[in-house]
Coordinates of C-alpha atoms and ligand atoms in Angstrom, one line a residue:
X1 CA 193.0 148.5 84.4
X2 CA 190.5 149.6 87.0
X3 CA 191.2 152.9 88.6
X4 CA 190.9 151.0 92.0
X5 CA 193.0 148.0 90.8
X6 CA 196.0 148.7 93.2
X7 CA 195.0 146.3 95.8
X8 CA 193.7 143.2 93.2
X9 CA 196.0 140.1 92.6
X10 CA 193.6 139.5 89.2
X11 CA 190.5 140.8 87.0
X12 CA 187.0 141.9 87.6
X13 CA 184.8 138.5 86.1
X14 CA 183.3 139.4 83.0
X15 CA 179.7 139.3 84.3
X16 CA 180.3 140.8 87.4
X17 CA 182.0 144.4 85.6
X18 CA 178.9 144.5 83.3
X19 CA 176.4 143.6 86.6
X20 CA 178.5 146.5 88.8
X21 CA 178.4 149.4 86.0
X22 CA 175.9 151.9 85.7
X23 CA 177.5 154.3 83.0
X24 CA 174.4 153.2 80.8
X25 CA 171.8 155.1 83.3
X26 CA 174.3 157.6 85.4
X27 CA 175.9 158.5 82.3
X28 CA 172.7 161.3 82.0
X29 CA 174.8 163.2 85.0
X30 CA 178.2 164.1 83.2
X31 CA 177.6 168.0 82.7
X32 CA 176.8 167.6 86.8
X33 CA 179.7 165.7 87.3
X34 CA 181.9 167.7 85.3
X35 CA 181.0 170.7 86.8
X36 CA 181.0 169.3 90.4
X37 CA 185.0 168.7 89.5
X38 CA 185.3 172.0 88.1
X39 CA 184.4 173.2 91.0
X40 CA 186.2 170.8 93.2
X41 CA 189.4 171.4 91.8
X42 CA 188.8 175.3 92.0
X43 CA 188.6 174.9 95.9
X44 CA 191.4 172.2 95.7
X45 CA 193.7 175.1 94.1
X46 CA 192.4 178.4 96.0
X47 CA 193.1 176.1 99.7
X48 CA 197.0 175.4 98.3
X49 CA 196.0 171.3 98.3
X50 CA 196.9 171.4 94.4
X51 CA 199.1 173.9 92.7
X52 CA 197.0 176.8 91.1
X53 CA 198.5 175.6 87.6
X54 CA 196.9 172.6 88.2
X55 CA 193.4 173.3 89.0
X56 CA 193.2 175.9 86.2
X57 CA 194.1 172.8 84.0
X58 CA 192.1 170.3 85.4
X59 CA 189.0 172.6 84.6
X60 CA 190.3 173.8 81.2
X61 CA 190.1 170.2 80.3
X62 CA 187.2 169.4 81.7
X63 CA 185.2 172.0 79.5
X64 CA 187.0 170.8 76.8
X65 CA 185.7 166.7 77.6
X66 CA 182.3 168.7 78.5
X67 CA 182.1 170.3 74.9
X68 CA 183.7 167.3 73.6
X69 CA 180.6 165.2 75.2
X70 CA 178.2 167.2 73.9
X71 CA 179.8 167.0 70.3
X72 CA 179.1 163.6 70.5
X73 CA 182.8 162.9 70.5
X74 CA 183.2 160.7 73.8
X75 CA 182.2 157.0 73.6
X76 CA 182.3 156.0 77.3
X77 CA 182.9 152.3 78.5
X78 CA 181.7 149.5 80.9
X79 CA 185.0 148.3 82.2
X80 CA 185.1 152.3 83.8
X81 CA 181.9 151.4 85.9
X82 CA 180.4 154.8 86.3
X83 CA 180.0 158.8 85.0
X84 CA 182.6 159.9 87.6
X85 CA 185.2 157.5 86.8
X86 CA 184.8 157.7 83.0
X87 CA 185.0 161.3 82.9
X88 CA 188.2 160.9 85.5
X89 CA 190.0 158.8 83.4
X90 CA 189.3 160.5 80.3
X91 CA 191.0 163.9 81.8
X92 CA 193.6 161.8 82.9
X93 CA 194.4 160.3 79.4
X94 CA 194.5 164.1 78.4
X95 CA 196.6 165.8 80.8
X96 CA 198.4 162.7 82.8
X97 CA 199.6 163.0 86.6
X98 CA 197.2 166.7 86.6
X99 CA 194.4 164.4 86.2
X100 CA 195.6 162.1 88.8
X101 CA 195.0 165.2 92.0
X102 CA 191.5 166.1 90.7
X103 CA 190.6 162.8 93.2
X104 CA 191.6 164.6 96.4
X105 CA 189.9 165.3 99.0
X106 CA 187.0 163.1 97.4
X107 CA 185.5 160.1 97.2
X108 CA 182.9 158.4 95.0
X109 CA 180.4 158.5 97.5
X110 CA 179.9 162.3 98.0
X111 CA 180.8 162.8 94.2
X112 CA 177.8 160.8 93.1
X113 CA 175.5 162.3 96.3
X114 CA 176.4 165.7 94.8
X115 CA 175.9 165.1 91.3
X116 CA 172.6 163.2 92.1
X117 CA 171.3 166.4 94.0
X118 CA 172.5 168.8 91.3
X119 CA 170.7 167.0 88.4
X120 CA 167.7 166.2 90.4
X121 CA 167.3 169.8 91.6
X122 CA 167.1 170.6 87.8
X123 CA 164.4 167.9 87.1
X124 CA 161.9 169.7 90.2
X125 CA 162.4 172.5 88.3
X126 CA 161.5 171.0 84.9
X127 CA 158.6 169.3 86.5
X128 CA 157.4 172.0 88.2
X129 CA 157.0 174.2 84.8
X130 CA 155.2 171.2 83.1
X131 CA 152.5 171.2 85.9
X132 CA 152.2 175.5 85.6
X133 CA 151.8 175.2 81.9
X134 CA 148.7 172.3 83.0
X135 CA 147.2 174.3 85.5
X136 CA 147.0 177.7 83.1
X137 CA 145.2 175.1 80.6
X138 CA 142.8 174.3 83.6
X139 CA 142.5 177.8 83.9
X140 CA 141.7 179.1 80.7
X141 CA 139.3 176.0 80.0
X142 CA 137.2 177.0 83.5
X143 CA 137.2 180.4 82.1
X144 CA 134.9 178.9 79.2
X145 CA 132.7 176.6 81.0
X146 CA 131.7 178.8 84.1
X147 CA 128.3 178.4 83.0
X148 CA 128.9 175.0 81.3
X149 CA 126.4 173.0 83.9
X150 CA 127.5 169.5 84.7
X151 CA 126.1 167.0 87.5
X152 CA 128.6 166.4 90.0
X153 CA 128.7 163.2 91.7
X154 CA 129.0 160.9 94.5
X155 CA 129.7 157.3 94.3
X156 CA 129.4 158.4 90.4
X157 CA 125.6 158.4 90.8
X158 CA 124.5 162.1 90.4
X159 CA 124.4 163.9 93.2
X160 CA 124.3 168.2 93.2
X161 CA 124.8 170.7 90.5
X162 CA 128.4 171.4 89.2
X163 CA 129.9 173.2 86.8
X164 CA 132.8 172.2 83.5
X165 CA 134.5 174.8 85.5
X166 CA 134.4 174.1 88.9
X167 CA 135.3 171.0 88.1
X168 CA 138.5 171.9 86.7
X169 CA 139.3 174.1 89.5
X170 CA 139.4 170.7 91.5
X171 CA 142.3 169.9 89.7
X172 CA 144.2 173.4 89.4
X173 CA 143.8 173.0 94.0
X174 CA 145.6 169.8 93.6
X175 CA 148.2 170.8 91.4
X176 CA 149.0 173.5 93.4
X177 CA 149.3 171.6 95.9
X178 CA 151.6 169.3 93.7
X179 CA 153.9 172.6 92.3
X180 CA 154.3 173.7 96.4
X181 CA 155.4 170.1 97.6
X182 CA 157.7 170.3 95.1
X183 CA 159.0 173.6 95.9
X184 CA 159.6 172.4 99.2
X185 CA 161.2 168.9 97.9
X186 CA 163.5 171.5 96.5
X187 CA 164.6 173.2 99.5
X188 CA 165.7 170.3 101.2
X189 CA 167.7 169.1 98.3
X190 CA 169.5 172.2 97.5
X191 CA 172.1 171.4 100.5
X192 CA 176.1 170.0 99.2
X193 CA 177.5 167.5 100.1
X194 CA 180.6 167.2 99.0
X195 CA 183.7 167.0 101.7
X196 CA 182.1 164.1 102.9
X197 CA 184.1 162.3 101.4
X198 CA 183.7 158.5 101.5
X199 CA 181.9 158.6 105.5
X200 CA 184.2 160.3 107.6
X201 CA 185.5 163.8 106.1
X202 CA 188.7 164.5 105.4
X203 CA 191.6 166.1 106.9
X204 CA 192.4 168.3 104.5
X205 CA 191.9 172.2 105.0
X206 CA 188.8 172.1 101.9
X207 CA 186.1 175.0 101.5
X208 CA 183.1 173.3 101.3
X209 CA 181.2 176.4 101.3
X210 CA 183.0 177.8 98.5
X211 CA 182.3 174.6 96.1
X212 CA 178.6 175.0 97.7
X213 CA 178.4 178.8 96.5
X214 CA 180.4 178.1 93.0
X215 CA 177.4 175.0 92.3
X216 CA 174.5 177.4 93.7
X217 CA 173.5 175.3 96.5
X218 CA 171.7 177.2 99.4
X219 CA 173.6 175.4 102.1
X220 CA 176.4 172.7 102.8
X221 CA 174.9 168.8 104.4
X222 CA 175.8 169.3 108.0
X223 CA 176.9 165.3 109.1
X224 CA 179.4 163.4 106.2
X225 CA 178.0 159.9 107.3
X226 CA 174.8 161.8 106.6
X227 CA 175.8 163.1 103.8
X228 CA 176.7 160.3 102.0
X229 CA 173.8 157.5 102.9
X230 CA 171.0 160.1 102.7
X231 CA 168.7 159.6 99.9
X232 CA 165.6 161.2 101.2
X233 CA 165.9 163.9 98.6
X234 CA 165.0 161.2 95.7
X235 CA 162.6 159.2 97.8
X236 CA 160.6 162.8 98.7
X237 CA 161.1 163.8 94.8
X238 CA 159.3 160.0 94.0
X239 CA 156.8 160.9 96.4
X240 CA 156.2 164.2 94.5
X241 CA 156.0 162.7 91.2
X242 CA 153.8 159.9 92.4
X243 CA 151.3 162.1 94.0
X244 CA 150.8 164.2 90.8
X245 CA 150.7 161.1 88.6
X246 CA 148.3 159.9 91.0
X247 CA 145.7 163.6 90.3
X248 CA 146.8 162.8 86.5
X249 CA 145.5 159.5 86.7
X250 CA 141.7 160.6 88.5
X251 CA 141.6 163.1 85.5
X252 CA 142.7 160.4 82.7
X253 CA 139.6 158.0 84.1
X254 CA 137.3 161.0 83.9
X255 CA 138.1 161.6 80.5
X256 CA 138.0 157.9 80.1
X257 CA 134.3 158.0 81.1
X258 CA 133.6 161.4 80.2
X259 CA 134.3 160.6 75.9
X260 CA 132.5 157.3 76.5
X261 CA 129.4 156.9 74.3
X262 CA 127.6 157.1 77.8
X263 CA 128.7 160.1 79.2
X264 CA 129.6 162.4 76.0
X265 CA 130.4 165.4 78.0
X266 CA 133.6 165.5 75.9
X267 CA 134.9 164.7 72.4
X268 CA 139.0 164.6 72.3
X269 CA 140.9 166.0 69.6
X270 CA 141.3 163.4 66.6
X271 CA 145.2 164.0 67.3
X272 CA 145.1 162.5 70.5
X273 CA 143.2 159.7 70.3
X274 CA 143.4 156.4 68.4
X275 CA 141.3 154.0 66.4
X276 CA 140.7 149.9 66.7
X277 CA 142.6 148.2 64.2
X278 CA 139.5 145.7 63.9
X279 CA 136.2 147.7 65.1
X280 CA 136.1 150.7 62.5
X281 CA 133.7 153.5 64.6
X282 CA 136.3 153.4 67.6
X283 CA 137.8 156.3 68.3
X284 CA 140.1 155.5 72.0
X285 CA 141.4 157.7 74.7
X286 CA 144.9 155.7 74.5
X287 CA 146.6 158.9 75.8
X288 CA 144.9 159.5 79.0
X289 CA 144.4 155.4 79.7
X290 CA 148.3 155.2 78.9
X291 CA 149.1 158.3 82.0
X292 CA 146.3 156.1 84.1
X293 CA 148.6 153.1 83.4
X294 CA 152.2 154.9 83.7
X295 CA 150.7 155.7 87.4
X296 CA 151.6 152.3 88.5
X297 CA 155.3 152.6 86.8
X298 CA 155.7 155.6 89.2
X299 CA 154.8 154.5 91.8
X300 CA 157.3 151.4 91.8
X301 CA 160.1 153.4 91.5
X302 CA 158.8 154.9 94.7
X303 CA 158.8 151.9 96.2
X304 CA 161.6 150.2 94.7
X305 CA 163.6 153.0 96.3
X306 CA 161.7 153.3 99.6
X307 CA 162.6 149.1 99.6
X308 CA 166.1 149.3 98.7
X309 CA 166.8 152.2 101.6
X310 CA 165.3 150.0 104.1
X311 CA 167.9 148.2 106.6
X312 CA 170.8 149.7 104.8
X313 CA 173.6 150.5 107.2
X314 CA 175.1 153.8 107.6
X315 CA 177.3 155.0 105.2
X316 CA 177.2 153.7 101.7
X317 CA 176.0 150.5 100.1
X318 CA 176.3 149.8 96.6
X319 CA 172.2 149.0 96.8
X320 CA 171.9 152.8 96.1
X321 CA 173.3 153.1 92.9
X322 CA 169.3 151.6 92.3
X323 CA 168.3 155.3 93.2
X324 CA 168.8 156.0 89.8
X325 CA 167.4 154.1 87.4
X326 CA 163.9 154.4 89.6
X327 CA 164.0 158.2 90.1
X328 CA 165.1 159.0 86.5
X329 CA 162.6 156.6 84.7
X330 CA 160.1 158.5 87.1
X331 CA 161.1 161.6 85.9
X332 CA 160.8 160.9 82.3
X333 CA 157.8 159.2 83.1
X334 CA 155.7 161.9 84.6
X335 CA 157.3 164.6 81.9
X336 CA 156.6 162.4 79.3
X337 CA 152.7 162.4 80.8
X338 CA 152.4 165.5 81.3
X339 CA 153.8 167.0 77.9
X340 CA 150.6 164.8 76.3
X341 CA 148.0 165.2 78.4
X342 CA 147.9 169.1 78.6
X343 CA 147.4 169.8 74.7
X344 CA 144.8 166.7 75.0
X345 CA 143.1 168.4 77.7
X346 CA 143.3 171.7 75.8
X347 CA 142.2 170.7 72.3
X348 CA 139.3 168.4 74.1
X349 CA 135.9 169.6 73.1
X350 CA 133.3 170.4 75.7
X351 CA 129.8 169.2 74.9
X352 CA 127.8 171.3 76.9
X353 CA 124.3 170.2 75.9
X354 CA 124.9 166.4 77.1
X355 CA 126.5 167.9 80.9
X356 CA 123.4 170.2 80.5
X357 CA 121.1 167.1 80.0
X358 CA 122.3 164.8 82.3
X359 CA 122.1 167.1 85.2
X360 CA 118.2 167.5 84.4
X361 CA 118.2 163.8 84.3
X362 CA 119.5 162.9 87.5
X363 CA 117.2 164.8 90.6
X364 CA 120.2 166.8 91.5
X365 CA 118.0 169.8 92.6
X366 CA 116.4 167.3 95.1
X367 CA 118.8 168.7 98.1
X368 CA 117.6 172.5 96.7
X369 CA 113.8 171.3 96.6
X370 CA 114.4 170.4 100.2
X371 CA 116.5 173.6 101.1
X372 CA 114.0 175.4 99.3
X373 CA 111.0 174.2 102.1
X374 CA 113.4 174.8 104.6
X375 CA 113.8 178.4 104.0
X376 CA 109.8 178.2 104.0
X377 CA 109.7 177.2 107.4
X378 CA 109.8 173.3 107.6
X379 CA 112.7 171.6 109.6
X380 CA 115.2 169.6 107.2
X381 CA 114.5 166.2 107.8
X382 CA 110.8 166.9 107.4
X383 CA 111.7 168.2 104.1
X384 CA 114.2 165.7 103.2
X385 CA 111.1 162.8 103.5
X386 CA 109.1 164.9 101.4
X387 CA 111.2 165.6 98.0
X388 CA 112.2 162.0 99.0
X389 CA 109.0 160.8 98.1
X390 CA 108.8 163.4 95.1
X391 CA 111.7 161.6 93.7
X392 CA 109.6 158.1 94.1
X393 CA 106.9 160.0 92.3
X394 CA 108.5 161.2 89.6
X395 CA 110.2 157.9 88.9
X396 CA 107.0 156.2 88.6
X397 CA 105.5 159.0 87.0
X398 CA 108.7 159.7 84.8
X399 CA 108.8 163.4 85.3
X400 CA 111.4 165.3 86.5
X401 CA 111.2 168.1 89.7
X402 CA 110.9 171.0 87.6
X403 CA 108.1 169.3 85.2
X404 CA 105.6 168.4 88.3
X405 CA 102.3 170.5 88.3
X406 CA 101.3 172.5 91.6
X407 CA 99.1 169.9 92.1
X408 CA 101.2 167.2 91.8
X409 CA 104.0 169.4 94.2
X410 CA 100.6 170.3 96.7
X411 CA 99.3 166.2 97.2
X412 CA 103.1 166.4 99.3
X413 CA 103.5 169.7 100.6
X414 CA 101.0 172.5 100.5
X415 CA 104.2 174.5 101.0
X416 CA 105.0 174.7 97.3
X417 CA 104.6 177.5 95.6
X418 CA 104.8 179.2 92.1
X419 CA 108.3 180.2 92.7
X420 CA 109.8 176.8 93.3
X421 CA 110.3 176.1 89.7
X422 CA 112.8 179.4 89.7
X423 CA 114.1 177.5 92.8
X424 CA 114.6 174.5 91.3
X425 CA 115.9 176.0 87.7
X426 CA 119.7 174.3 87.8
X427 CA 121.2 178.4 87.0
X428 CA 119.6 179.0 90.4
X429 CA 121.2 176.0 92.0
X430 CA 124.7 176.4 91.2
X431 CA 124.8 180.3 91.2
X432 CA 123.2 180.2 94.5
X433 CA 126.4 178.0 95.8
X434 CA 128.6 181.5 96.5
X435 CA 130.2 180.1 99.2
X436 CA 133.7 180.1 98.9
X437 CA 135.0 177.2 97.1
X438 CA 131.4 176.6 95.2
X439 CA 130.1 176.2 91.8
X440 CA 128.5 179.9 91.3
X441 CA 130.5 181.4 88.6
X442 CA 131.6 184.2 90.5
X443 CA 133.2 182.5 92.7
X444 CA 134.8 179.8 90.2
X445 CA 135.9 183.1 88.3
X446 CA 137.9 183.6 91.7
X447 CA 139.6 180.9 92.3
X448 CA 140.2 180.7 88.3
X449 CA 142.1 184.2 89.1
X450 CA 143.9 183.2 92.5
X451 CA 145.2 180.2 90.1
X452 CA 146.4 182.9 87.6
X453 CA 148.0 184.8 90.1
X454 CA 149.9 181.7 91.8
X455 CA 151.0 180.6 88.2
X456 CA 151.8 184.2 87.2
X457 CA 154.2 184.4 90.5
X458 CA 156.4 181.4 89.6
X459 CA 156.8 183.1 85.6
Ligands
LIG501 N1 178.1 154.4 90.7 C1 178.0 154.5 92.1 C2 176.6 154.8 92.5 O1 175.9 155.2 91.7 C3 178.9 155.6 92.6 C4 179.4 155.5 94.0 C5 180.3 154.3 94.1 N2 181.0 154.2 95.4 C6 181.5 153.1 95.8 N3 182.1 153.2 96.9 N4 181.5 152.0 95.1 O2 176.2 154.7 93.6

């Protein structure tokens, strides 16, 4: 018998109890919902709305179904629809009529918006640590290549002088970025909701702030219709996640490109990569194509739940029990992600000679031969036509700037002198790029140790 049968003249179809469950995805919640109750029924006893003798029961047992949970001991069922109404009727098998008052003052609605909130604010939390633990990889790894020259690009044709290590950095600025969205995510989902009841409050004299205090929640939702039918928290928490898969993603097709026969900046660790069941010399970067891939996963729950909120009517609609599902496959999603693709990116070795190579290979001094007649007097576009026509030369001649002769340098310019090919030398480049935020080592080894400290602060 349903716990909401008292109304019903016959039984829930078969089809339709399976199709309106969700214990198989909420069921991850029960130490939330547990603990919600617990708390519940503390405020239920200290405001006189239950006996005192009651509430201490109603929590005694629910550690007891808690441990008994976590023991393995509890099967839970379909035909009790959700966590909250499992874990009700459970404590009400044990300890009869008791069981039946934990339900005041409640409803479903603000029971599941609270458990929702509590586990989620857990998740952030776990996220968050999984993305510090990245970034001090990105770190240590731009510690060793400072020097580790690599062409940078545009349109990925080869464009100025980088670094292994500034190109990292790149990636620790987004994911800080990522870590402080999701400490803001945070903020706004730490408020309680429960006293909402099912829309419209409750006349009862409840403490909401007490049950807000005993759960650590900063603050107490401040409209129950609000409180209820607001899922903002999961959709911003989706945006989050999507927003670091989607910098995971630009780093998986680098590493896609970079282990390619082609590029060979990098070789990954035999441990995360795979072979070709058919084509024996293939060695594939399955793990980082797979996070590439998972990217599109994420972001359908983010619109699956940014669809399912649209044109829903204040309060609740049974369209949000779909929150879950999305937001928790996320979540597993992006964890999942990111526990792989930080040892990959840690054990991956560097191949320094090939970055070192390719940036002789590709002109990407031209902008400094140009800069370099600047600071001899010419204007820049004057410059800018003549390496331009250096590069044409030293296509057809198939030289490269630093190789030219004086003479070859003085039937463009006679502006050239000896010391353009210390101008030109790709050291000079990049360590002449001190402005903050550029490739010069000293100021990679900078933002490598304002990364440190931002991870170091959240230790
Ligand atoms: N399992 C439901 C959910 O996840 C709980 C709330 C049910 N409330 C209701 N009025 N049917 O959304």
């Amino acid at each position: 018998m349903k716990l909401w049968s008292g109304r019903f003249q016959k039984d829930i179809d078969g089809l339709v109890n399976d199709f309106n469950s969700s214990i198989q995805f909420d069921a991850r919640m029960y130490r939330e919902d547990i603990e919600g109750s617990m708390a519940h029924a503390m405020m239920l006893g200290k405001q006189g709305i239950i006996m005192q003798e009651e509430a201490d029961k109603i929590v005694a047992t629910l550690g007891e179904i808690l441990a008994d949970i976590e023991a393995g001991k509890v099967e839970f069922s379909l035909d009790n629809e959700d966590i909250h109404m499992n874990i009700e009727r459970i404590l009400t098998e044990r300890i009869g009529d008791t069981g039946k008052r934990l339900h005041t003052a409640r409803s479903r609605n603000d029971q599941v918006a609270l458990d929702l909130r509590m586990n989620l604010k857990k998740e952030v939390v776990r996220i968050k640590d999984l993305v510090l633990k990245l970034m001090s990889a990105l770190g240590k790894k731009a510690e060793e290549n400072l020097d580790a020259i690599l062409p940078g690009y545009t349109h990925l044709q080869r464009a100025q002088p980088s670094t292994a290590g500034h190109h990292f950095m790149a990636y620790g600025e987004m994911l800080k970025r990522d870590v402080t969205r999701l400490e803001d995510c945070l903020k706004r989902m730490d408020t309680m909701p429960l006293g909402s009841c099912a829309l419209a409050g409750t006349t009862y004299p409840i403490d909401r702030y007490f049950v807000a205090e005993k759960l650590g929640f900063a603050n107490i939702t401040n409209n129950s219709l609000d409180g209820v039918s607001d899922r903002d928290f999961v959709i911003e928490f989706a945006s989050c996640l999507s927003m670091i898969m989607m910098h995971l993603s630009r780093f998986s097709e680098e590493i896609i490109l970079w282990c390619s026969w082609e590029f060979s900046y990098i070789e990954l660790d035999d441990a995360y990569s795979t072979g070709s069941s058919i084509m024996p010399q293939k060695k594939n970067p399955d793990v980082a194509e797979l996070v590439r891939g998972k990217t599109g996963r994420v972001y359908g729950s983010l619109m699956g739940l940014l669809t399912m909120m649209k044109g829903l009517p204040l309060a609740y609609n049974k369209d949000m029990q779909e929150d879950k599902e999305a937001i928790f496959d996320a979540v597993d999603t992006v964890a999942q992600c990111l526990e792989v693709f930080t040892p990959m990116f840690e054990t991956m070795t560097i191949k320094k000679d090939n970055m070192k190579n390719a940036a002789k290979g590709g002109f990407i001094n031209a902008t400094d031969a140009a800069d370099y007649l600047v600071k001899k007097g010419l204007p820049f576009r004057d410059a800018y036509m003549i390496v331009g026509k250096l590069v044409t030369y030293c296509i057809v001649e198939k030289k490269t700037l630093d190789t030219l002769t004086m003479d070859d340098y003085h039937t463009l310019s006679p502006v050239f002198e000896e010391d353009v090919y210390e101008a030109l030398d790709l050291k000079t480049c990049v360590n002449g790029r001190k402005v903050p935020g550029g490739p010069a080592e000293e100021e990679v080894s900078r933002q490598i140790s304002e990364l440190k400290k931002f991870v170091e602060e959240r230790k």
